[in-house]
Amino acid sequence: MRVGILGCGHISEQHVRTLEKIPDVELTGVCDLNRSQAATLAERHRISGIYDSTEALLSGARPEVVHILTPPQTHRPLVTQMLEAGCQVLVEKPFAENLQDAVEIARVDGLQAASVSVVHNFLYVPAMQKALDLITEGGLGRIVSAEAYWRVSSLETDQRPDAHCWIETLAGGIFHEVAPHVVYLLRAILGDMDVAWAGYAGAGAQKDELRVQFKAGERLATLTISGNELPIQKYIRIFGTRMSLHVDLGTNVLVRFRSWGKSIPARVLLNFDHAAQLATGTLGNVARALVGRVPHSHPRFVEAYYRSLREGKPPPTNSDDGVAVTRILDGIWSAAERKDDAA
């Protein structure tokens, strides 16, 4: 399978390293408007095809699959061009800059034999997969609500010079780069959601806190993205009528909150139960790390994508997922801006 990389910035290294480990994949070309950036990536990984235009990539590398790793402002024209050229497309999140672009990508996708999939890699954290399996099996009973917490550095763009200019022009700024992860995870749990309330906070003009409340039918969800709080964590909590879950996405540990009753001994047992689960999950992660088998979510998603291509099965995500997440994101930015204007 001949593969091309379009966009050689921060995330391209992760994609290339994963592709090198996938059988029957030949990375035939990398492309970036900054040719020297493409050349640096190609030299590091011994890739022969170096291009600075999409036309040259298509004619020279002749890819069957193209990874689009450019800023979201460019996704609509680039995904459209690659689909119309007959290439399968894997695009990084955010799927599109706004809902209008996302809907247009989906429209073109529906007209072509090839298809587009968007990278929603935290769905492939093993602890998250276990949680979704438990939900599907009915282990939690009826899902009542969920909450998501994501700690991100407000200085992230300073650590990624290639992203600084394009992140600042997005409707949600730095949150626009991070929020898709949290939204697609909550959507996987609750289905499509509407934004009930959203608000920014921060010192002066710097907005480094975001809070959102969602409604999904009769169920509720909250989202917190923080640039200040400690410790640094990424987690999802899912509350059901039979059992609740804490999914630590940073450490890949799932803790089941089971009901042991209301007595004092039952409360003590609850703490021991949580401690045992934390210890077991942590020791398992340590053991996997020692043998070099840390289950990073991004490579696992890309591997699943190529497995779906080889087996002729639907990809892990599709353009409908991209549109749904973008609709929710647009709702967040609109609600947060309205609150700011009212203040």
mmCIF file of C-alpha atoms in Angstrom:
data_model
loop_
_atom_site.group_PDB
_atom_site.id
_atom_site.type_symbol
_atom_site.label_atom_id
_atom_site.label_comp_id
_atom_site.label_asym_id
_atom_site.label_seq_id
_atom_site.Cartn_x
_atom_site.Cartn_y
_atom_site.Cartn_z
ATOM 1 C CA MET A 1 0.000 0.000 0.000
ATOM 2 C CA ARG A 2 1.591 3.249 -1.170
ATOM 3 C CA VAL A 3 1.254 6.077 1.372
ATOM 4 C CA GLY A 4 1.928 9.812 1.238
ATOM 5 C CA ILE A 5 2.291 12.322 4.065
ATOM 6 C CA LEU A 6 0.866 15.809 3.512
ATOM 7 C CA GLY A 7 2.159 18.194 6.173
ATOM 8 C CA CYS A 8 5.503 17.600 7.898
ATOM 9 C CA GLY A 9 5.048 19.442 11.167
ATOM 10 C CA HIS A 10 4.850 18.330 14.792
ATOM 11 C CA ILE A 11 2.637 15.249 14.412
ATOM 12 C CA SER A 12 4.206 13.862 11.223
ATOM 13 C CA GLU A 13 6.985 12.121 13.138
ATOM 14 C CA GLN A 14 4.422 10.067 15.059
ATOM 15 C CA HIS A 15 2.661 9.033 11.848
ATOM 16 C CA VAL A 16 5.866 8.043 10.073
ATOM 17 C CA ARG A 17 7.157 5.979 13.003
ATOM 18 C CA THR A 18 3.879 4.093 13.119
ATOM 19 C CA LEU A 19 3.789 3.521 9.363
ATOM 20 C CA GLU A 20 7.291 2.034 9.470
ATOM 21 C CA LYS A 21 5.963 -0.756 11.692
ATOM 22 C CA ILE A 22 2.887 -1.639 9.625
ATOM 23 C CA PRO A 23 3.313 -4.544 7.179
ATOM 24 C CA ASP A 24 2.753 -3.973 3.449
ATOM 25 C CA VAL A 25 2.965 -0.179 3.764
ATOM 26 C CA GLU A 26 5.412 1.763 1.593
ATOM 27 C CA LEU A 27 5.872 5.441 2.448
ATOM 28 C CA THR A 28 6.507 6.844 -1.025
ATOM 29 C CA GLY A 29 6.491 10.581 -0.406
ATOM 30 C CA VAL A 30 6.266 13.461 2.044
ATOM 31 C CA CYS A 31 4.980 16.908 1.133
ATOM 32 C CA ASP A 32 5.071 20.313 2.748
ATOM 33 C CA LEU A 33 4.971 23.873 1.413
ATOM 34 C CA ASN A 34 8.202 24.264 3.358
ATOM 35 C CA ARG A 35 10.324 21.895 1.264
ATOM 36 C CA SER A 36 13.195 21.930 3.750
ATOM 37 C CA GLN A 37 10.841 20.670 6.461
ATOM 38 C CA ALA A 38 9.739 17.824 4.193
ATOM 39 C CA ALA A 39 13.367 17.079 3.347
ATOM 40 C CA THR A 40 14.315 16.901 7.032
ATOM 41 C CA LEU A 41 11.564 14.364 7.726
ATOM 42 C CA ALA A 42 12.457 12.365 4.617
ATOM 43 C CA GLU A 43 16.158 12.270 5.459
ATOM 44 C CA ARG A 44 15.475 11.135 9.005
ATOM 45 C CA HIS A 45 13.419 8.190 7.750
ATOM 46 C CA ARG A 46 15.074 7.496 4.392
ATOM 47 C CA ILE A 47 12.048 8.457 2.305
ATOM 48 C CA SER A 48 12.912 9.115 -1.326
ATOM 49 C CA GLY A 49 9.963 11.274 -2.390
ATOM 50 C CA ILE A 50 10.147 14.926 -1.292
ATOM 51 C CA TYR A 51 7.515 17.346 -2.608
ATOM 52 C CA ASP A 52 6.279 20.880 -2.023
ATOM 53 C CA SER A 53 2.929 20.698 -3.845
ATOM 54 C CA THR A 54 -0.039 18.340 -3.726
ATOM 55 C CA GLU A 55 0.080 17.876 -7.498
ATOM 56 C CA ALA A 56 3.710 16.757 -7.312
ATOM 57 C CA LEU A 57 2.902 14.374 -4.457
ATOM 58 C CA LEU A 58 0.079 12.763 -6.432
ATOM 59 C CA SER A 59 2.031 12.407 -9.672
ATOM 60 C CA GLY A 60 5.400 11.517 -8.148
ATOM 61 C CA ALA A 61 4.553 9.354 -5.140
ATOM 62 C CA ARG A 62 1.298 7.923 -6.581
ATOM 63 C CA PRO A 63 -0.167 7.287 -3.095
ATOM 64 C CA GLU A 64 -3.153 5.073 -2.445
ATOM 65 C CA VAL A 65 -3.519 6.548 1.043
ATOM 66 C CA VAL A 66 -2.722 10.111 2.124
ATOM 67 C CA HIS A 67 -2.309 11.319 5.709
ATOM 68 C CA ILE A 68 -3.357 14.980 5.925
ATOM 69 C CA LEU A 69 -1.492 16.516 8.851
ATOM 70 C CA THR A 70 -1.876 20.186 7.973
ATOM 71 C CA PRO A 71 -3.761 22.853 9.982
ATOM 72 C CA PRO A 72 -7.561 22.419 10.019
ATOM 73 C CA GLN A 73 -8.022 25.613 8.009
ATOM 74 C CA THR A 74 -6.621 23.677 5.013
ATOM 75 C CA HIS A 75 -8.505 20.410 5.463
ATOM 76 C CA ARG A 76 -11.502 21.069 3.237
ATOM 77 C CA PRO A 77 -9.591 21.766 -0.005
ATOM 78 C CA LEU A 78 -6.891 19.161 0.668
ATOM 79 C CA VAL A 79 -9.248 16.331 1.662
ATOM 80 C CA THR A 80 -11.418 17.152 -1.355
ATOM 81 C CA GLN A 81 -8.441 17.043 -3.715
ATOM 82 C CA MET A 82 -7.148 13.741 -2.354
ATOM 83 C CA LEU A 83 -10.566 12.058 -2.402
ATOM 84 C CA GLU A 84 -11.208 13.197 -5.962
ATOM 85 C CA ALA A 85 -7.795 11.792 -6.905
ATOM 86 C CA GLY A 86 -8.986 8.396 -5.628
ATOM 87 C CA CYS A 87 -6.901 8.316 -2.426
ATOM 88 C CA GLN A 88 -8.066 7.016 0.908
ATOM 89 C CA VAL A 89 -7.624 9.847 3.424
ATOM 90 C CA LEU A 90 -6.657 9.835 7.091
ATOM 91 C CA VAL A 91 -6.914 13.369 8.475
ATOM 92 C CA GLU A 92 -5.774 14.635 11.847
ATOM 93 C CA LYS A 93 -8.215 16.332 14.180
ATOM 94 C CA PRO A 94 -9.706 18.884 14.245
ATOM 95 C CA PHE A 95 -11.615 17.434 11.274
ATOM 96 C CA ALA A 96 -12.378 20.892 9.879
ATOM 97 C CA GLU A 97 -12.151 24.548 10.816
ATOM 98 C CA ASN A 98 -15.934 24.893 11.129
ATOM 99 C CA LEU A 99 -19.191 23.068 10.490
ATOM 100 C CA GLN A 100 -19.604 24.447 6.963
ATOM 101 C CA ASP A 101 -16.252 22.963 5.931
ATOM 102 C CA ALA A 102 -17.006 19.673 7.709
ATOM 103 C CA VAL A 103 -20.334 19.278 5.895
ATOM 104 C CA GLU A 104 -18.656 19.964 2.552
ATOM 105 C CA ILE A 105 -15.969 17.335 3.244
ATOM 106 C CA ALA A 106 -18.706 14.823 4.086
ATOM 107 C CA ARG A 107 -20.591 15.706 0.891
ATOM 108 C CA VAL A 108 -17.524 15.064 -1.266
ATOM 109 C CA ASP A 109 -16.757 11.924 0.732
ATOM 110 C CA GLY A 110 -20.202 10.561 -0.113
ATOM 111 C CA LEU A 111 -19.596 10.999 -3.843
ATOM 112 C CA GLN A 112 -16.276 9.130 -3.991
ATOM 113 C CA ALA A 113 -15.272 5.484 -3.856
ATOM 114 C CA ALA A 114 -12.452 6.433 -1.474
ATOM 115 C CA SER A 115 -13.308 7.654 2.022
ATOM 116 C CA VAL A 116 -11.995 9.869 4.812
ATOM 117 C CA SER A 117 -11.328 8.914 8.438
ATOM 118 C CA VAL A 118 -10.398 11.342 11.224
ATOM 119 C CA VAL A 119 -7.868 10.508 13.939
ATOM 120 C CA HIS A 120 -9.764 10.085 17.233
ATOM 121 C CA ASN A 121 -6.932 8.242 18.913
ATOM 122 C CA PHE A 122 -7.968 8.388 22.589
ATOM 123 C CA LEU A 123 -10.771 5.978 21.706
ATOM 124 C CA TYR A 124 -7.919 3.449 21.456
ATOM 125 C CA VAL A 125 -6.576 3.887 24.976
ATOM 126 C CA PRO A 126 -7.106 0.331 26.326
ATOM 127 C CA ALA A 127 -8.751 1.595 29.517
ATOM 128 C CA MET A 128 -11.201 3.635 27.418
ATOM 129 C CA GLN A 129 -11.959 0.638 25.216
ATOM 130 C CA LYS A 130 -12.703 -1.455 28.310
ATOM 131 C CA ALA A 131 -15.038 1.271 29.580
ATOM 132 C CA LEU A 132 -16.930 1.413 26.277
ATOM 133 C CA ASP A 133 -17.218 -2.387 26.280
ATOM 134 C CA LEU A 134 -18.692 -2.293 29.799
ATOM 135 C CA ILE A 135 -21.224 0.306 28.671
ATOM 136 C CA THR A 136 -22.187 -1.778 25.630
ATOM 137 C CA GLU A 137 -22.581 -4.881 27.796
ATOM 138 C CA GLY A 138 -24.868 -3.006 30.198
ATOM 139 C CA GLY A 139 -22.459 -3.275 33.115
ATOM 140 C CA LEU A 140 -23.116 0.292 34.265
ATOM 141 C CA GLY A 141 -26.882 0.043 34.027
ATOM 142 C CA ARG A 142 -28.467 3.200 32.653
ATOM 143 C CA ILE A 143 -25.897 5.941 31.954
ATOM 144 C CA VAL A 144 -26.865 9.048 33.906
ATOM 145 C CA SER A 145 -24.004 11.459 33.231
ATOM 146 C CA ALA A 146 -20.325 11.845 32.381
ATOM 147 C CA GLU A 147 -17.603 14.335 33.118
ATOM 148 C CA ALA A 148 -14.314 14.932 31.348
ATOM 149 C CA TYR A 149 -11.210 16.706 32.615
ATOM 150 C CA TRP A 150 -8.205 17.682 30.503
ATOM 151 C CA ARG A 151 -5.200 19.579 31.804
ATOM 152 C CA VAL A 152 -3.262 21.329 29.052
ATOM 153 C CA SER A 153 -0.440 23.844 29.160
ATOM 154 C CA SER A 154 -1.528 27.314 28.041
ATOM 155 C CA LEU A 155 2.018 27.684 26.725
ATOM 156 C CA GLU A 156 1.670 24.752 24.356
ATOM 157 C CA THR A 157 1.894 26.869 21.206
ATOM 158 C CA ASP A 158 5.212 28.290 22.424
ATOM 159 C CA GLN A 159 6.517 24.732 22.587
ATOM 160 C CA ARG A 160 5.281 24.090 19.036
ATOM 161 C CA PRO A 161 6.425 26.993 16.829
ATOM 162 C CA ASP A 162 4.958 25.340 13.710
ATOM 163 C CA ALA A 163 1.479 25.506 15.271
ATOM 164 C CA HIS A 164 1.578 28.942 16.901
ATOM 165 C CA CYS A 165 0.183 30.984 13.995
ATOM 166 C CA TRP A 166 -2.639 28.662 12.912
ATOM 167 C CA ILE A 167 -3.876 27.781 16.405
ATOM 168 C CA GLU A 168 -4.331 31.444 17.264
ATOM 169 C CA THR A 169 -6.656 31.984 14.283
ATOM 170 C CA LEU A 170 -9.030 29.139 15.210
ATOM 171 C CA ALA A 171 -12.374 30.099 16.751
ATOM 172 C CA GLY A 172 -11.487 28.289 19.983
ATOM 173 C CA GLY A 173 -7.774 29.142 20.008
ATOM 174 C CA ILE A 174 -5.696 26.583 21.928
ATOM 175 C CA PHE A 175 -8.923 24.936 23.120
ATOM 176 C CA HIS A 176 -9.838 24.203 19.501
ATOM 177 C CA GLU A 177 -6.793 21.938 19.244
ATOM 178 C CA VAL A 178 -7.548 20.058 22.477
ATOM 179 C CA ALA A 179 -11.341 19.972 22.786
ATOM 180 C CA PRO A 180 -11.990 17.506 19.914
ATOM 181 C CA HIS A 181 -10.440 14.740 22.050
ATOM 182 C CA VAL A 182 -12.791 15.379 24.928
ATOM 183 C CA VAL A 183 -15.858 15.843 22.731
ATOM 184 C CA TYR A 184 -15.438 12.637 20.736
ATOM 185 C CA LEU A 185 -14.902 10.661 23.951
ATOM 186 C CA LEU A 186 -18.058 12.060 25.562
ATOM 187 C CA ARG A 187 -19.957 11.460 22.316
ATOM 188 C CA ALA A 188 -18.812 7.818 22.297
ATOM 189 C CA ILE A 189 -20.371 7.465 25.756
ATOM 190 C CA LEU A 190 -23.550 9.525 25.421
ATOM 191 C CA GLY A 191 -24.189 9.918 21.692
ATOM 192 C CA ASP A 192 -24.756 13.299 20.079
ATOM 193 C CA MET A 193 -24.899 16.206 22.531
ATOM 194 C CA ASP A 194 -26.067 19.803 22.559
ATOM 195 C CA VAL A 195 -24.184 22.582 24.306
ATOM 196 C CA ALA A 196 -26.191 23.909 27.255
ATOM 197 C CA TRP A 197 -23.589 26.386 28.546
ATOM 198 C CA ALA A 198 -19.955 27.288 27.905
ATOM 199 C CA GLY A 199 -17.598 29.844 29.380
ATOM 200 C CA TYR A 200 -13.976 30.957 29.298
ATOM 201 C CA ALA A 201 -11.918 32.269 32.203
ATOM 202 C CA GLY A 202 -8.391 33.555 32.608
ATOM 203 C CA ALA A 203 -6.247 36.476 33.635
ATOM 204 C CA GLY A 204 -6.677 39.459 31.324
ATOM 205 C CA ALA A 205 -6.880 38.631 27.633
ATOM 206 C CA GLN A 206 -5.377 35.173 28.200
ATOM 207 C CA LYS A 207 -8.194 32.605 28.238
ATOM 208 C CA ASP A 208 -6.738 29.448 29.740
ATOM 209 C CA GLU A 209 -9.801 27.876 31.375
ATOM 210 C CA LEU A 210 -12.831 26.426 29.588
ATOM 211 C CA ARG A 211 -15.939 24.898 31.146
ATOM 212 C CA VAL A 212 -18.810 23.362 29.160
ATOM 213 C CA GLN A 213 -22.109 21.717 30.072
ATOM 214 C CA PHE A 214 -23.842 19.378 27.617
ATOM 215 C CA LYS A 215 -27.215 17.705 27.375
ATOM 216 C CA ALA A 216 -27.696 14.404 25.543
ATOM 217 C CA GLY A 217 -31.393 13.599 25.775
ATOM 218 C CA GLU A 218 -32.048 13.081 29.476
ATOM 219 C CA ARG A 219 -28.341 12.696 30.254
ATOM 220 C CA LEU A 220 -25.841 15.377 31.227
ATOM 221 C CA ALA A 221 -22.113 15.883 30.729
ATOM 222 C CA THR A 222 -19.487 18.395 31.740
ATOM 223 C CA LEU A 223 -16.144 19.264 30.221
ATOM 224 C CA THR A 224 -13.214 21.018 31.883
ATOM 225 C CA ILE A 225 -10.076 22.090 30.047
ATOM 226 C CA SER A 226 -7.602 23.821 32.332
ATOM 227 C CA GLY A 227 -4.290 25.527 31.797
ATOM 228 C CA ASN A 228 -3.577 25.995 35.493
ATOM 229 C CA GLU A 229 -4.846 23.248 37.787
ATOM 230 C CA LEU A 230 -2.586 20.607 39.280
ATOM 231 C CA PRO A 231 -1.878 17.770 39.082
ATOM 232 C CA ILE A 232 -1.772 17.345 35.306
ATOM 233 C CA GLN A 233 -4.439 14.768 34.482
ATOM 234 C CA LYS A 234 -6.660 13.542 31.667
ATOM 235 C CA TYR A 235 -9.670 11.512 32.727
ATOM 236 C CA ILE A 236 -13.284 10.608 32.014
ATOM 237 C CA ARG A 237 -15.815 9.713 34.714
ATOM 238 C CA ILE A 238 -18.955 7.834 33.698
ATOM 239 C CA PHE A 239 -21.875 7.507 36.110
ATOM 240 C CA GLY A 240 -24.429 4.706 35.814
ATOM 241 C CA THR A 241 -27.298 3.372 37.895
ATOM 242 C CA ARG A 242 -25.456 0.113 38.600
ATOM 243 C CA MET A 243 -21.783 1.151 38.606
ATOM 244 C CA SER A 244 -19.573 4.120 37.738
ATOM 245 C CA LEU A 245 -16.138 4.328 36.129
ATOM 246 C CA HIS A 246 -13.028 6.493 36.349
ATOM 247 C CA VAL A 247 -10.945 6.227 33.173
ATOM 248 C CA ASP A 248 -7.467 7.717 33.570
ATOM 249 C CA LEU A 249 -6.358 8.426 30.002
ATOM 250 C CA GLY A 250 -2.900 9.556 31.056
ATOM 251 C CA THR A 251 -1.990 6.393 32.965
ATOM 252 C CA ASN A 252 -4.289 3.934 31.151
ATOM 253 C CA VAL A 253 -5.996 2.753 34.348
ATOM 254 C CA LEU A 254 -9.695 1.954 34.698
ATOM 255 C CA VAL A 255 -11.297 1.971 38.153
ATOM 256 C CA ARG A 256 -14.777 0.560 38.689
ATOM 257 C CA PHE A 257 -16.809 2.283 41.411
ATOM 258 C CA ARG A 258 -19.002 -0.558 42.613
ATOM 259 C CA SER A 259 -21.691 -0.297 45.279
ATOM 260 C CA TRP A 260 -20.745 -2.048 48.510
ATOM 261 C CA GLY A 261 -23.659 -0.729 50.524
ATOM 262 C CA LYS A 262 -23.981 2.132 53.002
ATOM 263 C CA SER A 263 -22.461 0.628 56.153
ATOM 264 C CA ILE A 264 -19.086 1.733 57.535
ATOM 265 C CA PRO A 265 -17.445 -1.646 56.689
ATOM 266 C CA ALA A 266 -18.817 -1.318 53.142
ATOM 267 C CA ARG A 267 -17.223 2.130 52.792
ATOM 268 C CA VAL A 268 -13.892 0.727 53.963
ATOM 269 C CA LEU A 269 -14.180 -2.106 51.440
ATOM 270 C CA LEU A 270 -14.857 0.482 48.743
ATOM 271 C CA ASN A 271 -11.515 2.184 49.441
ATOM 272 C CA PHE A 272 -9.658 -1.130 49.457
ATOM 273 C CA ASP A 273 -11.347 -2.052 46.186
ATOM 274 C CA HIS A 274 -10.250 1.212 44.546
ATOM 275 C CA ALA A 275 -6.697 0.851 45.868
ATOM 276 C CA ALA A 276 -6.449 -2.720 44.571
ATOM 277 C CA GLN A 277 -7.643 -1.683 41.114
ATOM 278 C CA LEU A 278 -5.202 1.236 40.982
ATOM 279 C CA ALA A 279 -2.322 -0.986 42.073
ATOM 280 C CA THR A 280 -3.203 -3.750 39.592
ATOM 281 C CA GLY A 281 -3.580 -1.316 36.705
ATOM 282 C CA THR A 282 -0.368 0.515 37.547
ATOM 283 C CA LEU A 283 1.684 -2.673 37.939
ATOM 284 C CA GLY A 284 0.344 -3.945 34.629
ATOM 285 C CA ASN A 285 1.439 -0.743 32.912
ATOM 286 C CA VAL A 286 4.896 -0.986 34.511
ATOM 287 C CA ALA A 287 5.258 -4.581 33.312
ATOM 288 C CA ARG A 288 4.276 -3.612 29.753
ATOM 289 C CA ALA A 289 6.725 -0.703 29.807
ATOM 290 C CA LEU A 290 9.572 -2.977 30.908
ATOM 291 C CA VAL A 291 9.058 -5.225 27.873
ATOM 292 C CA GLY A 292 8.527 -2.324 25.477
ATOM 293 C CA ARG A 293 4.801 -2.871 24.959
ATOM 294 C CA VAL A 294 3.334 0.445 26.108
ATOM 295 C CA PRO A 295 -0.072 0.701 24.374
ATOM 296 C CA HIS A 296 0.076 4.268 23.007
ATOM 297 C CA SER A 297 -3.287 5.273 21.568
ATOM 298 C CA HIS A 298 -2.112 7.081 18.426
ATOM 299 C CA PRO A 299 -0.235 4.127 16.870
ATOM 300 C CA ARG A 300 -3.070 1.806 17.888
ATOM 301 C CA PHE A 301 -5.580 3.988 16.031
ATOM 302 C CA VAL A 302 -3.445 4.186 12.879
ATOM 303 C CA GLU A 303 -2.850 0.428 12.966
ATOM 304 C CA ALA A 304 -6.606 -0.159 13.286
ATOM 305 C CA TYR A 305 -7.190 2.147 10.311
ATOM 306 C CA TYR A 306 -4.832 0.151 8.085
ATOM 307 C CA ARG A 307 -6.264 -3.107 9.326
ATOM 308 C CA SER A 308 -9.700 -1.902 8.192
ATOM 309 C CA LEU A 309 -8.306 -1.068 4.731
ATOM 310 C CA ARG A 310 -6.659 -4.475 4.358
ATOM 311 C CA GLU A 311 -9.787 -6.323 5.475
ATOM 312 C CA GLY A 312 -12.227 -4.167 3.522
ATOM 313 C CA LYS A 313 -14.064 -3.130 6.679
ATOM 314 C CA PRO A 314 -15.344 0.325 7.758
ATOM 315 C CA PRO A 315 -12.621 2.563 9.208
ATOM 316 C CA PRO A 316 -12.534 3.406 12.939
ATOM 317 C CA THR A 317 -14.157 6.788 12.222
ATOM 318 C CA ASN A 318 -15.809 8.414 9.220
ATOM 319 C CA SER A 319 -16.868 11.815 7.940
ATOM 320 C CA ASP A 320 -20.159 11.629 9.886
ATOM 321 C CA ASP A 321 -18.109 11.464 13.098
ATOM 322 C CA GLY A 322 -16.104 14.469 11.949
ATOM 323 C CA VAL A 323 -19.244 16.483 11.212
ATOM 324 C CA ALA A 324 -20.869 15.566 14.541
ATOM 325 C CA VAL A 325 -17.824 16.592 16.591
ATOM 326 C CA THR A 326 -17.380 19.814 14.599
ATOM 327 C CA ARG A 327 -21.028 20.737 15.185
ATOM 328 C CA ILE A 328 -20.519 20.387 18.939
ATOM 329 C CA LEU A 329 -17.276 22.373 18.831
ATOM 330 C CA ASP A 330 -18.923 25.227 16.920
ATOM 331 C CA GLY A 331 -21.637 25.220 19.575
ATOM 332 C CA ILE A 332 -19.019 25.548 22.326
ATOM 333 C CA TRP A 333 -17.258 28.535 20.729
ATOM 334 C CA SER A 334 -20.568 30.258 20.004
ATOM 335 C CA ALA A 335 -21.886 29.776 23.547
ATOM 336 C CA ALA A 336 -18.596 30.826 25.170
ATOM 337 C CA GLU A 337 -18.376 33.978 23.060
ATOM 338 C CA ARG A 338 -21.984 34.911 23.871
ATOM 339 C CA LYS A 339 -21.199 34.610 27.569
ATOM 340 C CA ASP A 340 -18.090 36.780 27.159
ATOM 341 C CA ASP A 341 -20.074 39.412 25.264
ATOM 342 C CA ALA A 342 -22.785 39.439 27.935
ATOM 343 C CA ALA A 343 -20.163 39.920 30.651
#
